[in-house]
Short mmCIF file of N, CA and C in Angstrom, two decimals:
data_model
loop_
_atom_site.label_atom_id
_atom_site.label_comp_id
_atom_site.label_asym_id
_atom_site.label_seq_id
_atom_site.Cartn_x
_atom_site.Cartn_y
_atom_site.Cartn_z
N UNK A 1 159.65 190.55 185.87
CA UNK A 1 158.27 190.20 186.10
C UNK A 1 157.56 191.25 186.95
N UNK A 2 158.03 191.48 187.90
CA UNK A 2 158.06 192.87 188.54
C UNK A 2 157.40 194.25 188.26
N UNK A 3 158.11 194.42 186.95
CA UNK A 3 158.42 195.74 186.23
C UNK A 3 157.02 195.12 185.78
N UNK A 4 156.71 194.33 184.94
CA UNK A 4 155.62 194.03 184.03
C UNK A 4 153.96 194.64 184.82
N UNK A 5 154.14 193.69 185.96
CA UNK A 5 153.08 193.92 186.97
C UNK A 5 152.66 195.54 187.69
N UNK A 6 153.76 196.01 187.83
CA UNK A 6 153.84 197.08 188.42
C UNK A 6 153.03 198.02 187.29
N UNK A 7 153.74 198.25 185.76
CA UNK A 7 153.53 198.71 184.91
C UNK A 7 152.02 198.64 184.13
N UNK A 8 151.70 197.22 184.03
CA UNK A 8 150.67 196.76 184.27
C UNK A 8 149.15 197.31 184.65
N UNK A 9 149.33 197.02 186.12
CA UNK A 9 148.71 197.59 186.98
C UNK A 9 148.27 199.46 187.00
N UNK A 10 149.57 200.06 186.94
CA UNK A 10 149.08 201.02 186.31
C UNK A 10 148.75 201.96 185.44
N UNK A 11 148.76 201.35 184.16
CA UNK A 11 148.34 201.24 182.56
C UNK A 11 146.89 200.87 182.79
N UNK A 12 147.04 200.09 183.40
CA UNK A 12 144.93 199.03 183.74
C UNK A 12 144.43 200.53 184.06
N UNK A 13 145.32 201.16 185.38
CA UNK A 13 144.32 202.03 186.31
C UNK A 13 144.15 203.34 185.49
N UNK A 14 145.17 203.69 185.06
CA UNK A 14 145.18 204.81 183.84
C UNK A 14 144.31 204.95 182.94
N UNK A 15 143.81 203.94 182.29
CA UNK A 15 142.91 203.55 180.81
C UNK A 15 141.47 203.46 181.87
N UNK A 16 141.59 202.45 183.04
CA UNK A 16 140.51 202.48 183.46
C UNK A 16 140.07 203.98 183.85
N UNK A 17 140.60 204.96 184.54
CA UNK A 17 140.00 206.39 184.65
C UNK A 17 139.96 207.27 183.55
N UNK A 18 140.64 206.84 182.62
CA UNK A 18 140.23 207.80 181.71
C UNK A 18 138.79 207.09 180.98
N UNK A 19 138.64 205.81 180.96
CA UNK A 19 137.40 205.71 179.79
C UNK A 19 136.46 205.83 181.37
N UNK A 20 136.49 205.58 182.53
CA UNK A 20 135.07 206.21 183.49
C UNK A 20 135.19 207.60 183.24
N UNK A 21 135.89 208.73 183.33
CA UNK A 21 135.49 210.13 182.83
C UNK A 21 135.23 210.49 181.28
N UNK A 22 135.31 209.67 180.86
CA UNK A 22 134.47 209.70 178.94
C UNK A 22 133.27 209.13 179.09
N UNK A 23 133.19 208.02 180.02
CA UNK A 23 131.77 207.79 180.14
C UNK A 23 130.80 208.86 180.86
N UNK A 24 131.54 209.18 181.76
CA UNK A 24 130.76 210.19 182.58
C UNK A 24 130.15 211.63 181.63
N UNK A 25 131.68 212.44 181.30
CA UNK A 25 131.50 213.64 180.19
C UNK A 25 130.19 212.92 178.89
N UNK A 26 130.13 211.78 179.03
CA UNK A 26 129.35 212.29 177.88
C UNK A 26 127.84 211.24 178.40
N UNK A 27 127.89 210.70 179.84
CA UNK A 27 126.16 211.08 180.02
C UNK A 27 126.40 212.60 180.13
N UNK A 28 127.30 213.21 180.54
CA UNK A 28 126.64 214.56 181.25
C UNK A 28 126.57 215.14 179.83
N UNK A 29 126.85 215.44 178.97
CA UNK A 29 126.70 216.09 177.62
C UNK A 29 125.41 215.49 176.99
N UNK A 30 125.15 214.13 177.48
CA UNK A 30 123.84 213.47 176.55
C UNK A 30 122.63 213.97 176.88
N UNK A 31 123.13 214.41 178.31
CA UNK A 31 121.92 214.97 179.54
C UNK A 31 121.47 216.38 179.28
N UNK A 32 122.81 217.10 178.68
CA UNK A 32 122.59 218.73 178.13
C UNK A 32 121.98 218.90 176.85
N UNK A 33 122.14 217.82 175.72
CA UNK A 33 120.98 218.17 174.78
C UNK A 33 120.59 217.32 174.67
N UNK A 34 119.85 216.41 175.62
CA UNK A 34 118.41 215.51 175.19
C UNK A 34 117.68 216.49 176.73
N UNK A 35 118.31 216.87 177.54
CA UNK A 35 117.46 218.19 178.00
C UNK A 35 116.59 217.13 179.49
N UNK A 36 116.33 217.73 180.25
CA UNK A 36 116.23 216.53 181.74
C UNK A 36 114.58 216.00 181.50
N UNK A 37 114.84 214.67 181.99
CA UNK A 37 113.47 213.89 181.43
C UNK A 37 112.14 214.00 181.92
N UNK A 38 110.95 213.87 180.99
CA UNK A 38 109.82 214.36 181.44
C UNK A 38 110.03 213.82 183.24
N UNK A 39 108.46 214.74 183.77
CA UNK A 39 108.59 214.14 185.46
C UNK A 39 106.70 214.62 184.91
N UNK A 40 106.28 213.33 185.71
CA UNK A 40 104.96 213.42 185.47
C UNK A 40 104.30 214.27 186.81
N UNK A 41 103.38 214.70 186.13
CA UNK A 41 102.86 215.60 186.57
C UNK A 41 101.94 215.30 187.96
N UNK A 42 101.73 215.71 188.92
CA UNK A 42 100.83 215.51 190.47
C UNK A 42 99.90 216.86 190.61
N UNK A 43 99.01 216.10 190.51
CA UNK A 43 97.79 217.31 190.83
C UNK A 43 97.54 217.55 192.30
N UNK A 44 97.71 218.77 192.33
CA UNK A 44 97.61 219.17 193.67
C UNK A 44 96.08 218.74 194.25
N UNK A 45 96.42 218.51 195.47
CA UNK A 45 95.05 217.73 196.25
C UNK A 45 94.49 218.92 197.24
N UNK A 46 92.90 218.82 197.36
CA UNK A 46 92.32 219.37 198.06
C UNK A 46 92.62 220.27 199.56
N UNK A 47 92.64 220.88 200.43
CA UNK A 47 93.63 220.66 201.33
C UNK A 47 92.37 221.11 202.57
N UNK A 48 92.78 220.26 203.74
CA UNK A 48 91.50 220.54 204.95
C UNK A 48 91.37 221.64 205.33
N UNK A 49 90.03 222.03 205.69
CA UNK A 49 90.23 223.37 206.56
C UNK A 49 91.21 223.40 207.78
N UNK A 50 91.88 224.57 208.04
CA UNK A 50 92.37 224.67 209.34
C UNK A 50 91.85 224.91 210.59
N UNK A 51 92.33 224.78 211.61
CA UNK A 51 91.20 224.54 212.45
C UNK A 51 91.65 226.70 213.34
N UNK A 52 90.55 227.17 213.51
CA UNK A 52 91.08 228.70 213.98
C UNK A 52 92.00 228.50 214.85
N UNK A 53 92.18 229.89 215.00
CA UNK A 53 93.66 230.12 215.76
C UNK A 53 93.44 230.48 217.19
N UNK A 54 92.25 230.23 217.47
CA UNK A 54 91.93 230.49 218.78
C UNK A 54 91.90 228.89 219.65
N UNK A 55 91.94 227.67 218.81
CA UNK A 55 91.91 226.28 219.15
C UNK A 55 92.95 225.97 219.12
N UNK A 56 94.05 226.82 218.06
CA UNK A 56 95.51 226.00 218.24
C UNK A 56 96.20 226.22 219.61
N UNK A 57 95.77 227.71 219.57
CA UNK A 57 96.58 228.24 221.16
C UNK A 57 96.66 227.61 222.39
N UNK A 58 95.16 227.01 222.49
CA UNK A 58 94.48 225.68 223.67
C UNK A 58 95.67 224.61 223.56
N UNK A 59 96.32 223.90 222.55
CA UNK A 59 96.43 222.84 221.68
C UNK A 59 97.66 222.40 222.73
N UNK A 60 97.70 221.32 223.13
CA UNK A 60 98.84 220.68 223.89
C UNK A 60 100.45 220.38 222.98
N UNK A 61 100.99 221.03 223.13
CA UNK A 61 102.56 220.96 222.36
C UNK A 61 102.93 219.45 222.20
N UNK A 62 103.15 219.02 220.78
CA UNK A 62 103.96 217.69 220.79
C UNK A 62 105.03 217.36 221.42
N UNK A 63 105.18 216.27 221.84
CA UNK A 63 107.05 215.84 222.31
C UNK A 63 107.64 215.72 221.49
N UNK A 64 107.37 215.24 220.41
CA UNK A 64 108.42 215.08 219.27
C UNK A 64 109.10 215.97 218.24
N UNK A 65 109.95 216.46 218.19
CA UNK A 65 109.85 217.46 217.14
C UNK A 65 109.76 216.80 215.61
N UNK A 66 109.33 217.68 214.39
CA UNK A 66 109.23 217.34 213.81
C UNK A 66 111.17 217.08 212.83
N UNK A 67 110.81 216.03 211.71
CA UNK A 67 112.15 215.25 211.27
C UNK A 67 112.23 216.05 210.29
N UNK A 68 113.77 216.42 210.79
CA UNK A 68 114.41 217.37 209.18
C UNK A 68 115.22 216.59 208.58
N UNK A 69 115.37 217.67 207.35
CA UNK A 69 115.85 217.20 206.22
C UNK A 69 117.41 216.77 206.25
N UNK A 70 118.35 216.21 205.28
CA UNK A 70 118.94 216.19 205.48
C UNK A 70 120.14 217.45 205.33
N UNK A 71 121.22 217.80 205.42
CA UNK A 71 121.96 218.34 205.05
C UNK A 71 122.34 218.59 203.70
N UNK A 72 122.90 220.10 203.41
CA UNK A 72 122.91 219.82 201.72
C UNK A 72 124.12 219.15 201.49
N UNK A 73 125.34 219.19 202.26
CA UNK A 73 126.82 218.36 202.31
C UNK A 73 126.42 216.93 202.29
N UNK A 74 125.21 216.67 202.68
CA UNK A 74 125.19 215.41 203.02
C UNK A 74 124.10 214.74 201.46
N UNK A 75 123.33 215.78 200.78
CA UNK A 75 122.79 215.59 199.68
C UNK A 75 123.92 215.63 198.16
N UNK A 76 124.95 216.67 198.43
CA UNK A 76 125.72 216.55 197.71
C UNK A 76 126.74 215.93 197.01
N UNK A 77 127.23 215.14 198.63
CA UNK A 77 127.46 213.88 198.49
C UNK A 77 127.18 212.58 197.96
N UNK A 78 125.59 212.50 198.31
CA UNK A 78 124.76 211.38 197.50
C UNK A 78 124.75 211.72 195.96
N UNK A 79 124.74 212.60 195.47
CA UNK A 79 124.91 212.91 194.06
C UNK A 79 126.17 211.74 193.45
N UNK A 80 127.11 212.29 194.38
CA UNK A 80 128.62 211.81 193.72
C UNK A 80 128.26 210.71 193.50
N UNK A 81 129.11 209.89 192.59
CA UNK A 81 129.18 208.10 192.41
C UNK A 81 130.46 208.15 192.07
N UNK A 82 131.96 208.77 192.45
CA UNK A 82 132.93 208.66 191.73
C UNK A 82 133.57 207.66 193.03
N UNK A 83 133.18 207.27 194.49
CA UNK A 83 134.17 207.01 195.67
C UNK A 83 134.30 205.41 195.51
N UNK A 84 133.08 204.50 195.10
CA UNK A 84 132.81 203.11 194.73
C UNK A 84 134.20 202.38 193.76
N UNK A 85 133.50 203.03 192.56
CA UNK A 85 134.90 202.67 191.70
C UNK A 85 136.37 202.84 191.94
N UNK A 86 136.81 204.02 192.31
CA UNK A 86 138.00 204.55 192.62
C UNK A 86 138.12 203.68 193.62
N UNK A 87 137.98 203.53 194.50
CA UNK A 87 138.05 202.95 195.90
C UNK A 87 137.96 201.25 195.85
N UNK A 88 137.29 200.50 194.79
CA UNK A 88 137.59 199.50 194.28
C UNK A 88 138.95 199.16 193.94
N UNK A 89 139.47 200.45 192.73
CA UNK A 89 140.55 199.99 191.74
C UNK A 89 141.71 200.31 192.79
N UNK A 90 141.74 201.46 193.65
CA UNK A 90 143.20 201.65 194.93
C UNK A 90 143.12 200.14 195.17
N UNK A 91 142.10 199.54 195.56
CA UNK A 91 141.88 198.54 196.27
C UNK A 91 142.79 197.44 195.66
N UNK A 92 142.51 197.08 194.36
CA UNK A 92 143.07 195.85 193.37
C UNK A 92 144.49 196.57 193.49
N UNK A 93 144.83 197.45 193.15
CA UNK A 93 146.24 198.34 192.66
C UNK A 93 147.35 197.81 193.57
N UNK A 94 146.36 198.05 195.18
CA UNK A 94 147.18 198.04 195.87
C UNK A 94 146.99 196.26 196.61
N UNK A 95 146.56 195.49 196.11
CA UNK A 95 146.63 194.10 196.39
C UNK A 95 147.93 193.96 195.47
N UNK A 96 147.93 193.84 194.26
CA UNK A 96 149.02 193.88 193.03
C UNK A 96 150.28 194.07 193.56
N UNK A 97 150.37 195.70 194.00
CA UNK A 97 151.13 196.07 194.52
C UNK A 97 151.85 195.47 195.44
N UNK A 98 151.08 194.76 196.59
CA UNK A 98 151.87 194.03 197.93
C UNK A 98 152.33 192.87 197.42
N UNK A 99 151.61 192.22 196.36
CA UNK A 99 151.96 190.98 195.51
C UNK A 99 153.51 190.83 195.71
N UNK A 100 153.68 192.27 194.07
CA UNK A 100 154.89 192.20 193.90
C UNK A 100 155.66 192.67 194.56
N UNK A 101 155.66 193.64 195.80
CA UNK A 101 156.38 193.69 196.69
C UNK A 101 157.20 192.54 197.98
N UNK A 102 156.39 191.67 198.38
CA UNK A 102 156.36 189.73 198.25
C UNK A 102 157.30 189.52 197.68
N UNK A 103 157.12 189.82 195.95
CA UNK A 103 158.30 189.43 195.31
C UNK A 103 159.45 189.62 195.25
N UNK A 104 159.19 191.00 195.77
CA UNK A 104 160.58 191.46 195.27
C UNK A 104 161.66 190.92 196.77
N UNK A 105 160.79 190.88 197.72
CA UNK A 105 161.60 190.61 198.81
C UNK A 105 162.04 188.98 198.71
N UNK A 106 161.77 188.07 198.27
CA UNK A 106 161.71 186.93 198.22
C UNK A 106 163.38 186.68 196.75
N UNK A 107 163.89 187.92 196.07
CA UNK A 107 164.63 187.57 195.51
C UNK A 107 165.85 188.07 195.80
N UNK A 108 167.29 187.62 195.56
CA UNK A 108 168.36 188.23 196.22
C UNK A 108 168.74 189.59 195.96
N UNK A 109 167.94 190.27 194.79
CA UNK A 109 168.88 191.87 194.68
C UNK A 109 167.39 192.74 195.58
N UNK A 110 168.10 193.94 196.02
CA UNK A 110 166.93 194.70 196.99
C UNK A 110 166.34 195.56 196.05
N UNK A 111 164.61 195.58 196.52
CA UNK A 111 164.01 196.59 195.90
C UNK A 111 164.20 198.24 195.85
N UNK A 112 163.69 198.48 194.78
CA UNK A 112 163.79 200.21 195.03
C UNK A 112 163.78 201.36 195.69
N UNK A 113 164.35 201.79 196.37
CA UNK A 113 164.27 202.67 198.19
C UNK A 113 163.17 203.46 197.88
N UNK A 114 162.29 203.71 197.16
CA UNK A 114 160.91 204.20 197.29
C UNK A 114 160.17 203.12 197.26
N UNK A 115 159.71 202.33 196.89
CA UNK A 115 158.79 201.18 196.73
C UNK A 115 158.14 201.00 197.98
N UNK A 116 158.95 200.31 198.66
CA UNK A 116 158.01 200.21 199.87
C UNK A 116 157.26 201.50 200.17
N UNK A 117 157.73 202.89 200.55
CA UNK A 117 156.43 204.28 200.76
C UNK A 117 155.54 203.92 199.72
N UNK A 118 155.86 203.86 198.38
CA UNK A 118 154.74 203.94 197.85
C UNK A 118 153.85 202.67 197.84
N UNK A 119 153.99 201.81 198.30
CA UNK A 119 152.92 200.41 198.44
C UNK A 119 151.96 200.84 199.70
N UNK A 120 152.98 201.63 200.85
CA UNK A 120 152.02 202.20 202.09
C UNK A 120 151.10 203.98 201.80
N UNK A 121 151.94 204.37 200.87
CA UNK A 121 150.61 205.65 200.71
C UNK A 121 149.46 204.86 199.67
N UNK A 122 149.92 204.04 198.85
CA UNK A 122 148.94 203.50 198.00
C UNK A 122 147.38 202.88 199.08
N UNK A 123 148.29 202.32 200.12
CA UNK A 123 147.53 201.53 201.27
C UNK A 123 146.48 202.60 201.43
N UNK A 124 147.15 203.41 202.15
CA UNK A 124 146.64 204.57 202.90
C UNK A 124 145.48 205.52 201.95
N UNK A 125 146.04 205.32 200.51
CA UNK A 125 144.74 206.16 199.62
C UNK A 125 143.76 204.91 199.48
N UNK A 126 143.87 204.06 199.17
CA UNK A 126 142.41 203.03 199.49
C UNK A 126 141.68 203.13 200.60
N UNK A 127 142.40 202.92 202.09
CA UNK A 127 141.61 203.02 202.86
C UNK A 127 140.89 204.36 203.14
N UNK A 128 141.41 205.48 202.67
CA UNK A 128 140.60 206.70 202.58
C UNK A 128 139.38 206.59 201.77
N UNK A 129 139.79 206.02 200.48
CA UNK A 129 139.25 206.49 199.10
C UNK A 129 137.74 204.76 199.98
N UNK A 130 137.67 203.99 200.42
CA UNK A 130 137.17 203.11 200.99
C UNK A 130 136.35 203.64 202.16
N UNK A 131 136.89 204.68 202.74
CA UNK A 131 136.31 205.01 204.35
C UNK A 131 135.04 206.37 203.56
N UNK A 132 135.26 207.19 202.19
CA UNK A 132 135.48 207.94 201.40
C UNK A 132 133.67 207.21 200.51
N UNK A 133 133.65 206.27 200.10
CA UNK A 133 132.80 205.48 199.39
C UNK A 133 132.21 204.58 200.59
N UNK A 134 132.50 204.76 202.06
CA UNK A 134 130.99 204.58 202.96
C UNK A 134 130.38 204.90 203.64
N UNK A 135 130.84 206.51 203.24
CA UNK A 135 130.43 208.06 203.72
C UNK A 135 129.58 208.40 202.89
N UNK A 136 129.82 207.97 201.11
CA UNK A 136 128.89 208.16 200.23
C UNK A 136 127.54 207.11 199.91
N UNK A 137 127.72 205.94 200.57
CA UNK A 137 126.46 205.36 200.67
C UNK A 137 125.88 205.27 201.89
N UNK A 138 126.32 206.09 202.92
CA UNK A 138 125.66 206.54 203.87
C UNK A 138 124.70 207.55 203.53
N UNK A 139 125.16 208.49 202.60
CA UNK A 139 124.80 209.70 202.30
C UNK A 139 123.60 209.36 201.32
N UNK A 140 123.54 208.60 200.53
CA UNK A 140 122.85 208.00 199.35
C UNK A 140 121.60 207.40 200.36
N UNK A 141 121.70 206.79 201.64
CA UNK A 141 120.77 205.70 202.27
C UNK A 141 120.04 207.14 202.96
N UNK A 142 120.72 208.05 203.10
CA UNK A 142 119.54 209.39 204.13
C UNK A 142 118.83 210.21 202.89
N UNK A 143 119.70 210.26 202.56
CA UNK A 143 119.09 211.07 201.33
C UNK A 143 118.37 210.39 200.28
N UNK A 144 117.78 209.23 200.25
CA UNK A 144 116.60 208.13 199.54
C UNK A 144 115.52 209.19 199.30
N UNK A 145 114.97 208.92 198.27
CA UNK A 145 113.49 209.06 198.01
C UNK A 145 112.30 208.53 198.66
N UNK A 146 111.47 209.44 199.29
CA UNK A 146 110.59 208.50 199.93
C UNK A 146 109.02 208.21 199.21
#
């Protein structure tokens, strides 16, 4: 029962990453010949006179500085959408995983002398691939459209 689950589990995760990178390859191919979508057009607006440069000099310095942009590491990031999903499925993989590990301890012959490492690096890549996907909707919430 074991074997089934184990096997299972990652057959699910296998099929599941390969059909998200077929989905992906082919928006990105749908995107290369249907060609990037109109963006409507903004007419540039009037713009005030400035005031001379002999009034700015007078001009009392703000306290505030003005708000920059964000980082491009931090824009590049927001692009990605791969940390959500992935970081979901470690997630299930490795619930499964402790399942049948449960199990296996609960019956009289001993489990496999790797099994247990791999139920704890499995751990350990979720909580990355998790810490990983709320770095990227951090990144997604600064980098918004305003």
């Amino acid at each position: 029962m074991a074997y089934v689950l184990v096997m299972g589990g990652l057959a699910l995760s296998v099929s599941f990453t390969l059909g998200w990178v077929l989905w992906r390859a082919s928006l990105w191919a749908w995107g290369r010949v249907a060609g990037p979508p109109a963006r409507r057009q903004v007419q540039p607006r009037a713009r005030a006179r400035k005031a001379p440069a002999a009034r700015k000099a007078h001009a009392k310095p703000s306290a505030k500085p003005a708000p920059r942009g964000p980082w491009g590491l931090t824009c590049w990031l927001a692009r990605r959408h791969f940390a959500l999903p992935l970081a979901s499925l470690a997630l299930i993989l490795y619930g499964l995983t402790r399942v049948v590990e449960f199990g296996m301890t609960q019956r009289p012959l001993s489990p496999p002398v790797g099994y247990h490492r791999l139920v704890d690096g499995l751990g350990w890549l979720a909580a990355g691939l998790l810490a990983l996907a709320l770095l990227n909707l951090l990144a997604r919430w600064r980098c918004r459209e305003k």
